[in-house]
XYZ file of C-alpha atoms in Angstrom:
149
model
C -126.120 -80.414 9.743
C -126.904 -81.479 6.233
C -130.448 -82.398 5.355
C -130.827 -85.990 4.157
C -132.955 -85.014 1.164
C -130.375 -83.124 -0.802
C -127.597 -82.053 1.498
C -127.397 -78.596 0.040
C -129.820 -76.520 2.119
C -127.376 -76.075 5.023
C -124.612 -75.181 2.613
C -126.832 -72.823 0.608
C -128.105 -71.121 3.793
C -124.634 -70.726 5.306
C -123.150 -69.401 2.074
C -126.010 -66.915 1.688
C -125.519 -65.684 5.274
C -121.868 -64.997 4.429
C -122.690 -63.250 1.172
C -121.485 -66.156 -0.961
C -123.258 -68.070 -3.728
C -124.036 -71.732 -4.108
C -122.111 -72.645 -7.241
C -122.438 -75.848 -9.253
C -118.850 -76.724 -8.268
C -119.644 -76.396 -4.553
C -122.678 -78.618 -4.975
C -120.621 -81.201 -6.875
C -117.952 -81.253 -4.147
C -120.582 -81.684 -1.424
C -122.244 -84.466 -3.416
C -118.876 -86.205 -3.909
C -118.059 -86.063 -0.186
C -121.465 -87.563 0.604
C -121.120 -90.262 -2.052
C -117.563 -91.297 -1.199
C -117.824 -91.225 2.605
C -114.104 -90.799 3.302
C -112.104 -89.411 0.439
C -108.932 -87.513 -0.308
C -109.140 -84.296 -2.281
C -107.794 -86.196 -5.289
C -110.556 -88.809 -5.036
C -113.143 -86.052 -4.659
C -111.696 -84.322 -7.720
C -111.969 -87.507 -9.774
C -115.609 -87.902 -8.714
C -116.435 -84.256 -9.475
C -114.701 -84.416 -12.853
C -117.098 -87.161 -13.961
C -119.813 -84.500 -14.079
C -117.635 -81.436 -14.686
C -114.279 -82.254 -16.325
C -113.093 -78.634 -16.168
C -113.079 -78.513 -12.334
C -109.487 -78.644 -11.113
C -107.856 -79.755 -7.886
C -107.344 -76.167 -6.714
C -111.109 -75.608 -6.796
C -111.592 -78.822 -4.820
C -109.129 -77.740 -2.102
C -110.643 -74.243 -1.840
C -114.163 -75.662 -1.645
C -113.233 -78.251 0.982
C -111.509 -75.537 3.028
C -114.621 -73.357 2.853
C -116.919 -76.247 3.781
C -114.719 -77.155 6.718
C -114.645 -73.547 7.978
C -118.460 -73.415 7.942
C -118.755 -76.805 9.655
C -120.130 -79.014 6.893
C -117.149 -81.323 6.418
C -114.151 -82.325 8.464
C -110.805 -83.809 7.633
C -108.847 -86.596 9.269
C -105.299 -87.770 8.679
C -105.438 -91.536 8.317
C -101.727 -92.018 7.809
C -98.882 -90.406 5.947
C -100.864 -89.408 2.869
C -103.385 -86.702 2.126
C -106.171 -86.006 4.612
C -109.546 -87.595 4.014
C -112.762 -85.604 4.154
C -116.186 -86.664 5.351
C -119.394 -85.013 6.434
C -119.227 -83.239 9.800
C -121.972 -85.485 11.190
C -119.974 -88.585 10.205
C -118.194 -89.027 13.567
C -116.213 -92.064 14.608
C -112.690 -93.221 15.416
C -110.692 -94.490 12.447
C -108.687 -97.694 12.870
C -106.020 -97.913 10.165
C -104.225 -101.192 9.454
C -100.586 -100.329 8.810
C -100.176 -103.639 6.973
C -103.010 -103.634 4.379
C -104.274 -100.054 4.717
C -107.859 -100.999 5.559
C -109.744 -98.314 7.486
C -112.327 -99.507 9.991
C -114.738 -97.255 11.853
C -115.360 -97.613 15.587
C -117.751 -95.788 17.888
C -116.267 -92.718 19.568
C -117.416 -93.934 22.980
C -114.585 -96.475 22.861
C -112.335 -93.499 23.586
C -114.308 -92.321 26.648
C -111.754 -93.576 29.182
C -108.861 -91.941 27.367
C -110.869 -88.742 26.870
C -111.637 -88.536 30.626
C -108.053 -89.334 31.571
C -106.569 -86.706 29.247
C -109.010 -84.103 30.569
C -108.367 -84.879 34.250
C -104.606 -85.532 34.084
C -103.430 -82.798 31.745
C -106.454 -80.668 30.901
C -106.533 -81.757 27.277
C -109.920 -82.059 25.553
C -109.736 -84.863 22.980
C -111.967 -84.835 19.899
C -112.305 -88.617 19.445
C -114.112 -88.190 16.130
C -110.943 -86.663 14.688
C -108.659 -89.555 15.663
C -106.988 -92.241 13.582
C -105.359 -95.131 15.410
C -102.761 -97.254 13.661
C -102.396 -100.961 14.228
C -103.071 -104.273 12.547
C -106.500 -105.549 11.501
C -107.678 -109.031 12.461
C -107.159 -110.408 8.940
C -103.522 -109.288 8.818
C -102.939 -110.493 12.370
C -104.176 -113.955 11.359
C -101.940 -114.126 8.285
C -98.789 -112.529 9.699
C -96.341 -114.684 11.618
C -96.300 -113.663 15.293
C -92.628 -112.639 15.219
C -93.394 -110.040 12.499
C -96.460 -108.467 14.151
């Protein structure tokens, strides 16, 4: 888990244990993930480049991959585009409106019934914090004629 004060002690400790260094680029990527909440690698790159214009997208992808392997961030596919990254501790179900693209967060316990059923019926262990459900948000449902929804 990341510490709330700076977010880098867990990363620094884990990197050191693996014989790796904490680089300014790694710190910038971690800071961007924390600042943005949910972000694609491209959005993270744009945020990082505000402080370090020379950092390229390849560095962002490599750093995100490393951080995911050591358990500090996770990715979720919220649709057809690039995955979004967030802190590992940031766990919830994503509700994606296929009409306007709004992403809403819902508590993972809403998936408890499905999680139990998948486990008992077919032996599948669902990670509800890594799920994106597609549908239509309440705003779009109110403004879309019933025959189109």
